[in-house]
Coordinates of C-alpha atoms in Angstrom, one line a residue:
X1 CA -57.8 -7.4 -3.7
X2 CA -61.1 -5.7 -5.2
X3 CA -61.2 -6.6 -9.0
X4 CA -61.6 -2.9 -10.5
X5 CA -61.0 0.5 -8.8
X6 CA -62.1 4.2 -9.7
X7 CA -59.9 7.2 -8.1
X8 CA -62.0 9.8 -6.1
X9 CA -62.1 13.0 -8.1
X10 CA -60.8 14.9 -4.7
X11 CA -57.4 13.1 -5.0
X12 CA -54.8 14.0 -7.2
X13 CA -55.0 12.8 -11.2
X14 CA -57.3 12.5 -13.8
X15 CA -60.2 10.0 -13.2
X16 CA -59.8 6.6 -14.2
X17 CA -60.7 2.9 -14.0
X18 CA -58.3 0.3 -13.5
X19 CA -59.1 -3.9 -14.1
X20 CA -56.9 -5.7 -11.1
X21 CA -58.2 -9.2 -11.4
X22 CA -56.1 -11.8 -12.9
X23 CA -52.9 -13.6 -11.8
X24 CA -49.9 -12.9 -10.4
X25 CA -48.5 -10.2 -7.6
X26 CA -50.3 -7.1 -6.9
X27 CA -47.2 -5.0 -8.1
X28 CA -47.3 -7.3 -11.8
X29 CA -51.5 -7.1 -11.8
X30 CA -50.9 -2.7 -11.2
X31 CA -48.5 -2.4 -14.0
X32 CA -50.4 -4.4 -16.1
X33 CA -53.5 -2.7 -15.5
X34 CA -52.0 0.9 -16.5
X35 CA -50.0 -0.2 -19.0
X36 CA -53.8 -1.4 -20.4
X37 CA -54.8 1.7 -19.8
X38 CA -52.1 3.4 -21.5
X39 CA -52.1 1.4 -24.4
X40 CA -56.3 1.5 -25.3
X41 CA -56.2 5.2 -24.9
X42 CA -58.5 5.4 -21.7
X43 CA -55.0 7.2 -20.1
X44 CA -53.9 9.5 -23.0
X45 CA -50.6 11.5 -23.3
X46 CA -50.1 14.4 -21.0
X47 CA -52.7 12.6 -18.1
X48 CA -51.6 12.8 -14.4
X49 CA -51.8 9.9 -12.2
X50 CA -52.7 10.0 -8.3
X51 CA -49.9 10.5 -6.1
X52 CA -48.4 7.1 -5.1
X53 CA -49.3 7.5 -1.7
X54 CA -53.1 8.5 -2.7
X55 CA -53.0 5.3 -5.0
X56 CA -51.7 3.1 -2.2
X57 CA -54.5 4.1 0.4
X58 CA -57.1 3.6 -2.5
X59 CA -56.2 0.3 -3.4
X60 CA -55.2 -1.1 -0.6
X61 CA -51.7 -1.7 -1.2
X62 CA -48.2 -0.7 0.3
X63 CA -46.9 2.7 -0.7
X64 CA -43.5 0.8 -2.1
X65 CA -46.0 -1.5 -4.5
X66 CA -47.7 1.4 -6.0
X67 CA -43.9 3.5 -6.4
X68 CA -42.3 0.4 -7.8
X69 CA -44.8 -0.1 -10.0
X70 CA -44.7 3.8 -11.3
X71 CA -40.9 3.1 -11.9
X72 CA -41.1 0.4 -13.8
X73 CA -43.4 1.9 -16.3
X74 CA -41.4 5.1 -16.2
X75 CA -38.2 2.8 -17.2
X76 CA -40.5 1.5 -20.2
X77 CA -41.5 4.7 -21.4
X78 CA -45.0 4.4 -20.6
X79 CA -44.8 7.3 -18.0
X80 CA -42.5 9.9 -16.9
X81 CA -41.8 11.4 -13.6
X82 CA -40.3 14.7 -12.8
X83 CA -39.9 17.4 -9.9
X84 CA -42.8 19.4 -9.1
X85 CA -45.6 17.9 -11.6
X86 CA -45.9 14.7 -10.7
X87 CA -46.1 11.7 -12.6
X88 CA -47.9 11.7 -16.1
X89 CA -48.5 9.4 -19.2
X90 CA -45.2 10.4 -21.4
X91 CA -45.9 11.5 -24.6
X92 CA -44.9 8.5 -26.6
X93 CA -45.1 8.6 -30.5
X94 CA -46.3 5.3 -32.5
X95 CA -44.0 2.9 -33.1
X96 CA -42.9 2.8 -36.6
X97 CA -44.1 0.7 -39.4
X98 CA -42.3 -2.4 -39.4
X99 CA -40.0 -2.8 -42.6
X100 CA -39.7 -6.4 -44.0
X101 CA -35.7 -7.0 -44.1
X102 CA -33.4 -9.6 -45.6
X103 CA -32.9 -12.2 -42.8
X104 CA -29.0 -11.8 -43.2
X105 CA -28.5 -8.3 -43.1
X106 CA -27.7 -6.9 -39.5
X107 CA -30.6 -4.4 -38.6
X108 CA -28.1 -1.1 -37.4
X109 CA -29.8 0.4 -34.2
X110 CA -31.1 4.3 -35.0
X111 CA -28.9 7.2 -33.5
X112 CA -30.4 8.9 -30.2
X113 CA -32.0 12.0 -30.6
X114 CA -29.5 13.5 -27.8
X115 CA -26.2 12.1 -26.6
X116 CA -24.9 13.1 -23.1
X117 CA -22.4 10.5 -22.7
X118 CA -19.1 11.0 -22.0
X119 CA -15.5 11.4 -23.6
X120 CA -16.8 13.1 -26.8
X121 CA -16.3 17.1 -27.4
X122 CA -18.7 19.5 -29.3
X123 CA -17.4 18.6 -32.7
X124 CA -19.4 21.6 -34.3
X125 CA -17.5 23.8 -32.5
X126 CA -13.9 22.0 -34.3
X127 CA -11.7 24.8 -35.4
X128 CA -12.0 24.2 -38.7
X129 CA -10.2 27.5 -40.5
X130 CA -7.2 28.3 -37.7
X131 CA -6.4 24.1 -38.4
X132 CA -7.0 24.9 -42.4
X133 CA -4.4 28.0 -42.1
X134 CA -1.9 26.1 -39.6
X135 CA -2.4 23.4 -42.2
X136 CA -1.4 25.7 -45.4
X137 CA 1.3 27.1 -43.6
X138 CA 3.0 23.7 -42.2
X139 CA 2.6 22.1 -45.5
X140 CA 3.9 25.1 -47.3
X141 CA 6.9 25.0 -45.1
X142 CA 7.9 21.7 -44.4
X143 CA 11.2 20.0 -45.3
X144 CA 11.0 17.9 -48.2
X145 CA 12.3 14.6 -45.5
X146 CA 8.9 15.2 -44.0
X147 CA 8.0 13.1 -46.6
X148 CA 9.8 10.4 -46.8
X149 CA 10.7 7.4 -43.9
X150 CA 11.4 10.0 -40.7
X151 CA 11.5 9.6 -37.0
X152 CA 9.4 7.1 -35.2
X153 CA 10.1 9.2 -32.3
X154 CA 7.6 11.6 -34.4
X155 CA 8.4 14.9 -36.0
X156 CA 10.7 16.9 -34.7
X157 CA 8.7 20.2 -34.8
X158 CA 5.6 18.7 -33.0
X159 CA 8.2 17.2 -30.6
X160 CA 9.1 20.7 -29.5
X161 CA 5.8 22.2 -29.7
X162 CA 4.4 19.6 -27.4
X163 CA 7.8 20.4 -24.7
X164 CA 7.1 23.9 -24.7
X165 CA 3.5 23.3 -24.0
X166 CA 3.1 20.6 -21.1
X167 CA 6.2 22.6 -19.7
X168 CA 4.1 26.1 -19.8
X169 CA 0.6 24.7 -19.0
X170 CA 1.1 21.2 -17.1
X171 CA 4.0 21.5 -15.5
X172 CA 5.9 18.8 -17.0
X173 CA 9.6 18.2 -17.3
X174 CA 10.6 17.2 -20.8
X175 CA 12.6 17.8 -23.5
X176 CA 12.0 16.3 -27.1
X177 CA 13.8 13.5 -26.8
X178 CA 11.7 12.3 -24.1
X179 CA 8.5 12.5 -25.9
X180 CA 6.9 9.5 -28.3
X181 CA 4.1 10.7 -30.6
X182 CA 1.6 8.2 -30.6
X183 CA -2.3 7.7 -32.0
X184 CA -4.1 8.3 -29.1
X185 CA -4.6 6.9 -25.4
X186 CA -5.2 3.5 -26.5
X187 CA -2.2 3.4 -28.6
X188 CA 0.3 4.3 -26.2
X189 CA -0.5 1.4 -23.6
X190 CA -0.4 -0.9 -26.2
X191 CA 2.9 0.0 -27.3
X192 CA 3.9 0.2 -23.2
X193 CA 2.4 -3.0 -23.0
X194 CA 1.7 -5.1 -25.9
X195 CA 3.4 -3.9 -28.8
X196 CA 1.4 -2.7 -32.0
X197 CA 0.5 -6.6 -32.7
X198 CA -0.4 -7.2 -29.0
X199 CA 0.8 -9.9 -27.1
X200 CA 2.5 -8.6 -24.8
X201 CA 5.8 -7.5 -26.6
X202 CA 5.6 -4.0 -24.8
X203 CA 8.6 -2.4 -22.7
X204 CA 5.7 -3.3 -19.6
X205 CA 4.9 -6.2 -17.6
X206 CA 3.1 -7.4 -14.8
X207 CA 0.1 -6.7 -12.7
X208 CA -1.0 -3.3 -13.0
X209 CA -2.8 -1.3 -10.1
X210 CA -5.6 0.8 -11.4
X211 CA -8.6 2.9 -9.9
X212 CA -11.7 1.2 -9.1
X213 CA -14.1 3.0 -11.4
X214 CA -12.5 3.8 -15.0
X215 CA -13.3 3.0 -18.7
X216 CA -13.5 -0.6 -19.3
X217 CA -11.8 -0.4 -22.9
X218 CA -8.5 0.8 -21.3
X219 CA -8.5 -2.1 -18.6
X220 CA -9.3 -4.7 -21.9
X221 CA -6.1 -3.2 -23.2
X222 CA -4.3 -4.0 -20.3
X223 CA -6.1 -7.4 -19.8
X224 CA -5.2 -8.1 -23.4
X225 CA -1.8 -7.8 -23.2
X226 CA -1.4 -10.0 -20.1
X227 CA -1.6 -7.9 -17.7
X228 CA -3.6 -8.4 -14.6
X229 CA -5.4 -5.1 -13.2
X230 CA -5.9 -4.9 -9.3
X231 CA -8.4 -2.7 -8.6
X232 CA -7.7 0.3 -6.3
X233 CA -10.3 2.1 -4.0
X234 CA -11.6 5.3 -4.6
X235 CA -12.5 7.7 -1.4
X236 CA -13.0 11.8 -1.7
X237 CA -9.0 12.0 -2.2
X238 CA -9.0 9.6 -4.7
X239 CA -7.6 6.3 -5.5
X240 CA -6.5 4.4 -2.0
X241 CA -2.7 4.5 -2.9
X242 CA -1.8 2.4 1.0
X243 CA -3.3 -0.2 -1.0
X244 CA -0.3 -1.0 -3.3
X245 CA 1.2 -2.0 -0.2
X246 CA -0.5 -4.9 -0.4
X247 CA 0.4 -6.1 -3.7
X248 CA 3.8 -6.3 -3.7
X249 CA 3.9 -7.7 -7.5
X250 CA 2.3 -4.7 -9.1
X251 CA 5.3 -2.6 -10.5
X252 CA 3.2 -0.2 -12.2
X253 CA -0.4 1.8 -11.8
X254 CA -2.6 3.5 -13.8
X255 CA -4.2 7.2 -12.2
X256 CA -5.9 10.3 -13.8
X257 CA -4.8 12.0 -10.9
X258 CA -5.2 15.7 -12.3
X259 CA -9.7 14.7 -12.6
X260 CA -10.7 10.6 -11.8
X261 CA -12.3 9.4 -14.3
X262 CA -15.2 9.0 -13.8
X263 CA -16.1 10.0 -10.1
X264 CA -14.4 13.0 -10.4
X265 CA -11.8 15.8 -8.0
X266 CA -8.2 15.3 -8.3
X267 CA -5.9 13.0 -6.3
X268 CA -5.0 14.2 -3.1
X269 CA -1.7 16.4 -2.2
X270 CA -0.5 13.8 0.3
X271 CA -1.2 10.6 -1.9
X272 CA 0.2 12.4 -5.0
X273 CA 3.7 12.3 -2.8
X274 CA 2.5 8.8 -2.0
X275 CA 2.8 7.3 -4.9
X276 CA 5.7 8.5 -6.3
X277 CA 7.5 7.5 -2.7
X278 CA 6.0 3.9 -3.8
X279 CA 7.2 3.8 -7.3
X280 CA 10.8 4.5 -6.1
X281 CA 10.7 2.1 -3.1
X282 CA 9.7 -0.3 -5.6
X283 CA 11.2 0.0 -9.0
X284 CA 7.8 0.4 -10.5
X285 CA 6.5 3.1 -12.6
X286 CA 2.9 5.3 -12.7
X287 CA 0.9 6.0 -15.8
X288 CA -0.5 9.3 -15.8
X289 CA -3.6 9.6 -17.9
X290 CA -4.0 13.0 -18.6
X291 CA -7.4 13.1 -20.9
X292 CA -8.6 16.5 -20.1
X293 CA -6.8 18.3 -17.8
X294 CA -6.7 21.6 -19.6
X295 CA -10.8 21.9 -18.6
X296 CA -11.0 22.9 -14.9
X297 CA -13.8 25.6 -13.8
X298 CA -13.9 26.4 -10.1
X299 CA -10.2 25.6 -9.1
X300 CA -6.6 26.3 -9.4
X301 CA -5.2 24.4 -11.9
X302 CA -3.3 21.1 -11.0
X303 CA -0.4 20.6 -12.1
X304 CA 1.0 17.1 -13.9
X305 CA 1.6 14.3 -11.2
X306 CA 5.2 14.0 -14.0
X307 CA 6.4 17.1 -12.2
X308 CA 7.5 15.2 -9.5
X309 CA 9.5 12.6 -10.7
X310 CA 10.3 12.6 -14.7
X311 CA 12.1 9.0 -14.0
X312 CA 8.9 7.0 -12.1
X313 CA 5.7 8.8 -14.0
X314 CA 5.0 8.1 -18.0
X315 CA 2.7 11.1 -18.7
X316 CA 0.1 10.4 -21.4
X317 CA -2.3 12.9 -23.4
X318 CA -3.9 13.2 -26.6
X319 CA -6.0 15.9 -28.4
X320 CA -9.2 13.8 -28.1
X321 CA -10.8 15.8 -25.5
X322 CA -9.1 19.2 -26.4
X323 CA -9.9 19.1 -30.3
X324 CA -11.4 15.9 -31.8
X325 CA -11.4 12.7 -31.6
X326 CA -11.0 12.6 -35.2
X327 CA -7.4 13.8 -34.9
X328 CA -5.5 11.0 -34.1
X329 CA -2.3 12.0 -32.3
X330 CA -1.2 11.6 -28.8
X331 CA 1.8 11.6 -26.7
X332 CA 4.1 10.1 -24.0
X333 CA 6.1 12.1 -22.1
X334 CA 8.6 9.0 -21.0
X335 CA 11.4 8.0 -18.5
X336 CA 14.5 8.3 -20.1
X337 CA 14.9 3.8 -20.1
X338 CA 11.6 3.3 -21.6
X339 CA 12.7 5.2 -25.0
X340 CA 14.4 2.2 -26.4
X341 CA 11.8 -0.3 -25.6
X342 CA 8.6 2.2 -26.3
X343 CA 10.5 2.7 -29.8
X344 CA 11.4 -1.3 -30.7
X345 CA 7.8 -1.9 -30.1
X346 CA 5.8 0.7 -32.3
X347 CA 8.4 -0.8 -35.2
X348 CA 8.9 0.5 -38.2
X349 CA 6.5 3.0 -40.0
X350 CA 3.1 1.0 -39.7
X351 CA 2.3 2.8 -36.0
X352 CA 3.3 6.1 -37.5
X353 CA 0.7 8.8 -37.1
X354 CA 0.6 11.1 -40.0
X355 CA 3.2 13.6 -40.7
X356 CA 0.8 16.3 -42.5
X357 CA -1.5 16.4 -39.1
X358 CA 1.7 16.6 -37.1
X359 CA 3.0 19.2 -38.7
X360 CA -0.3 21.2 -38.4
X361 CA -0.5 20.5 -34.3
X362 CA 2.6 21.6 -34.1
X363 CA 1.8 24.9 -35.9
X364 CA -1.7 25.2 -34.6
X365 CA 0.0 25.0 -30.8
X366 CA 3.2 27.8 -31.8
X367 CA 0.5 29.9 -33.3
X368 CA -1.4 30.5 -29.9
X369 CA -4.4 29.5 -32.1
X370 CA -4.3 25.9 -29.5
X371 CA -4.4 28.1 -26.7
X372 CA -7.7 30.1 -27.7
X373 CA -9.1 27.2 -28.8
X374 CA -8.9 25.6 -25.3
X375 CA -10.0 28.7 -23.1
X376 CA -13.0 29.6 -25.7
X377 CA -14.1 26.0 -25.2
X378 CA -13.2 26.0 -21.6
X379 CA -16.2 29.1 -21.3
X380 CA -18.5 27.3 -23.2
X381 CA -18.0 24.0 -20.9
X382 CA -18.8 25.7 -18.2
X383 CA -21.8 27.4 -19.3
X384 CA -23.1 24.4 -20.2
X385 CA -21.6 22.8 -16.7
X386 CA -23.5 25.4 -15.0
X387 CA -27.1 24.8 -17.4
X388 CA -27.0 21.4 -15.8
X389 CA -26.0 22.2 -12.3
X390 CA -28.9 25.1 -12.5
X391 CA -31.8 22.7 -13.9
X392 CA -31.1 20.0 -11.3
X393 CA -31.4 22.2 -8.3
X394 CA -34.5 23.9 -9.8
X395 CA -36.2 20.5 -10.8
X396 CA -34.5 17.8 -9.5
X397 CA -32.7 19.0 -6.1
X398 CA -32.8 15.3 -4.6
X399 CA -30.4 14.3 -7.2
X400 CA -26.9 15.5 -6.8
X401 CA -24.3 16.4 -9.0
X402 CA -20.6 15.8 -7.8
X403 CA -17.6 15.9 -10.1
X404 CA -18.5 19.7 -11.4
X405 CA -15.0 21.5 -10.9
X406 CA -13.2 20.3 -14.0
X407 CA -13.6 17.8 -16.6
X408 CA -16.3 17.2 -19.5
X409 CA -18.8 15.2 -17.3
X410 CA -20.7 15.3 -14.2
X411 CA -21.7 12.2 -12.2
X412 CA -25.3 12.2 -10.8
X413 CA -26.1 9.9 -8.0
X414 CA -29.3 9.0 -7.9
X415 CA -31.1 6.6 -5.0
X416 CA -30.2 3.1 -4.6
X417 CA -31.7 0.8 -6.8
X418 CA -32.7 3.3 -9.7
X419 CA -29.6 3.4 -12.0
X420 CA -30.9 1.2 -14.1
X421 CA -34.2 2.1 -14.7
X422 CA -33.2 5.4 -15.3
X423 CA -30.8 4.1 -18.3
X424 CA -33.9 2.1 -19.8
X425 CA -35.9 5.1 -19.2
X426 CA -33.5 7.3 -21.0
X427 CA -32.7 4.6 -23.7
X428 CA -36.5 4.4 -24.6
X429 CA -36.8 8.3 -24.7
X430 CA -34.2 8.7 -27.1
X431 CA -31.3 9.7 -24.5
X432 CA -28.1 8.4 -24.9
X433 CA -26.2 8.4 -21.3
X434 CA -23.8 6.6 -19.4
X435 CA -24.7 4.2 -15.8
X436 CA -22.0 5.2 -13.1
X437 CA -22.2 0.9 -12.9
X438 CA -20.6 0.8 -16.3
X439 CA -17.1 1.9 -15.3
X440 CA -16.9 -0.2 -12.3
X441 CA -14.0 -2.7 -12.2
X442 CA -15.4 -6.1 -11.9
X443 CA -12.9 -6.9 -9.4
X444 CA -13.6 -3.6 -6.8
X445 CA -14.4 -4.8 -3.5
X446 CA -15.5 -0.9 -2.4
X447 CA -19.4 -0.3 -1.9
X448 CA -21.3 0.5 -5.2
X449 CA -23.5 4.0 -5.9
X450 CA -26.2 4.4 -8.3
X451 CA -25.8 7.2 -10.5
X452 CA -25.2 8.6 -14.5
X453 CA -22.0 9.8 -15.8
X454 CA -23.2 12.6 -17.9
X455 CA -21.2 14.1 -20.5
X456 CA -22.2 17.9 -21.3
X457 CA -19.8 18.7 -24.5
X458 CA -21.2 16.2 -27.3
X459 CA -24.7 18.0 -28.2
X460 CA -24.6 20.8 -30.6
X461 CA -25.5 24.4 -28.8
X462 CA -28.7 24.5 -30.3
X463 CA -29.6 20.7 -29.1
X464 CA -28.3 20.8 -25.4
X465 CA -31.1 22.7 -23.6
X466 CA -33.7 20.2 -25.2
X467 CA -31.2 17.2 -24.2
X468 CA -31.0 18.7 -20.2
X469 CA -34.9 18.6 -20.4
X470 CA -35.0 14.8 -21.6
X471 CA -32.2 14.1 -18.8
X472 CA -34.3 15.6 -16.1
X473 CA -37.9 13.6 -17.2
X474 CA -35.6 10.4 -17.2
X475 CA -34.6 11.3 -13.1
X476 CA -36.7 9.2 -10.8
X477 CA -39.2 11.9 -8.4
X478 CA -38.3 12.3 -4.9
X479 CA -41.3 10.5 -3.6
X480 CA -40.5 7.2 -5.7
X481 CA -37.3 6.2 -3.3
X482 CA -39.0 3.4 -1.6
X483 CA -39.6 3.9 2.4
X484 CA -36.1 2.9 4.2
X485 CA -34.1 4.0 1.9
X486 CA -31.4 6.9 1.8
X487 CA -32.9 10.3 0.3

């Protein structure tokens, strides 16, 4: 390999000189040499390199070389690739100024400048006065037993609220008596399974069947109570439910059949039926994770998987996704035998959530002002749903976004072998997002994809057109998928 070379000003890019000589392979001696480059300024900001192929046939080297090699700096920040312009020094600020620190005191890593990962809504957009006047009112006409030691069921009025809602717009079949207010998602499967100490002193036991890709935290839950997850696959209909067959100790499974989480598209008609015939065959019970099921764009509404049998499905929601996370109440919408035990193991008062923000739910949903919340916020969703959808086919229309039709988050799959540089990539740039990898069950046996889960309801209004533009400069071009691989 020649020890220097200088691009031909008829190819693509800026002229420049590049030192090849010293050890190690021809892709490690390229990225060295531009990173050199980059570093003493002879390549600033802004300056567009050859084409890959054009640098290949210059140098020598095989087109994959020179397109790894362009990768790998564009997962360190030191260049950035997008549709239609080619591939460019990135404009990279200094680093700051070290600050000398006490060795003991933990060093907290800075805040991105956008966020697009998943599970967190716009909190600017938090209904701050219809809560304040649901709030006024419900305090100003509560019972005075509202404060003192009441219901662990949870109160009565939110009870009621909650029945006349999932009845109206999920199709469930409750009454008041059926329902257990609860923290939040994570709170309810530990009371189903562990108890509010853990440990496994839940109604619950046993394996548990759950879908292949799905947040980590809720199968550490699971795992922490003792039970054993079994990892389901996941085809265009959703989760393989013919696979419980196959496991005849799991008595109970975990779905988000109305939107999987995260690959998207609701469980199929036919396996919907599926499981429930399962769970009655078998004494065994599903867990229907409902997180967001009021947010659906280009489809009928799906109804709660609870419709079909109250006695086999414990249906589970919260207001995380719908309000804020910041609110801590959920629900369980619960067999009528699971009361008792659900009950013994939240105990007595410490699991409580509060009584002041359940009496304002409950007022904020009989008020309407719930309703208006959800379908303003449903609009804006899909606005920014469509933003997204728009920008990728204009700059980025190798990269695929599946996922779309409900929901908070798209998934983007990218080509093999790229989901990882693309998180560094964004990481370095200041972009917070999610690898499809991450929610991978460690156990899944299905083939793996490449791709991002990208939440588009965290950034602010103002901040979400500049946070599609970092996404898109992270993406990896069309011409870097090496030769052999699937476009």
């Amino acid at each position: 390999m020649a020890d220097s070379w200088v691009n031909s000003a008829q190819r693509a890019g800026s002229d420049l000189h590049l030192d090849l000589s010293g050890p190690g392979s021809r892709r490690a001696v390229l990225i060295r040499a531009l990173r050199d480059a980059v570093r003493e300024g002879r390549l600033p900001p802004g300056t567009r390199l050859p084409a890959y192929r054009s640098l290949a046939a210059d140098l020598g080297l095989a087109r994959n070389t020179v397109a790894d090699a362009y990768a790998e700096l564009v997962a360190e920040g030191w260049l950035a690739a997008r549709q239609g312009s080619g591939t460019r020094v990135a404009e990279r600020a200094l680093p700051p100024r070290s600050v000398r620190r006490s060795p003991t005191a933990p060093v907290r890593p800075a805040a991105p400048a956008y966020d697009l990962r998943q599970g967190t809504p716009e909190t600017a957009s938090f209904p701050r006065t219809g809560w304040l006047t649901s709030a006024r009112r419900a305090l100003n006409t509560a019972p005075d037993d509202a404060f003192g030691p009441g219901d662990p069921r949870g109160r009565i009025e939110l009870r009621r609220a909650l029945s006349d809602y999932l009845t109206r717009a999920r199709g469930v079949r409750v009454t008041p008596e059926r329902i257990v207010v609860c923290s939040g998602f994570a709170h309810a499967l530990r009371l189903l399974f562990g108890g509010t100490a853990g440990g496994g002193a839940g109604p619950l036991r046993g394996p548990v069947g759950v879908e292949a890709y799905g947040l980590p935290f809720h199968r550490g839950i699971l795992e922490g109570s003792g039970a054993r997850t079994v990892p389901l696959d996941l085809d265009e209909g959703g989760a393989r439910i013919e696979q419980l067959a196959g496991e005849p100790r799991v008595r109970g499974v975990l779905l988000t059949p109305a939107h999987q989480f995260p690959t998207g598209g609701p469980l199929a008609a036919v396996r919907r039926a599926a499981v429930i015939d399962w769970a009655r065959a078998n004494d065994a019970l599903v867990l229907e994770d409902d997180y967001d099921g009021e947010f659906r764009y280009d489809r009928v509404p799906v109804g709660a998987l609870q419709g079909l049998d109250p006695e086999r499905v414990v249906h589970l929601g919260s207001v995380s996704k719908s309000l804020s996370p910041a609110v801590r109440l959920g629900w369980m919408v619960l067999p009528a035998h699971l009361v008792d035990g659900v009950l013994a193991a939240k105990g007595e008062r410490e699991a409580w959530a509060s009584v002041p923000d359940q009496l304002t739910l409950a007022d904020f949903i009989e008020s309407g002002r719930y309703d208006r919340h959800v379908r303003r916020m449903r609009q804006r969703y899909r606005h920014r749903r469509d933003q997204l959808v728009t920008a990728l086919a204009d700059r980025a229309p190798h990269v695929t976004a599946t996922g779309i039709a409900a929901g908070l988050h798209a998934v983007l799959r990218l080509p093999p072998g790229t989901e990882a540089s693309v998180v560094k990539a964004a990481s370095w740039q200041g972009l917070a997002v999610d690898g499809l990898s991450a929610f991978r069950h460690p156990g899944a046996v299905m083939p793996g994809a490449d791709g991002l889960v990208v939440g588009y309801s965290a950034p602010s209004e103002r901040a979400y057109g500049a946070a599609v533009d970092a996404l898109i400069g992270c993406l990896p071009p069309s011409d870097a998928v090496p030769e052999g691989l699937p476009r």
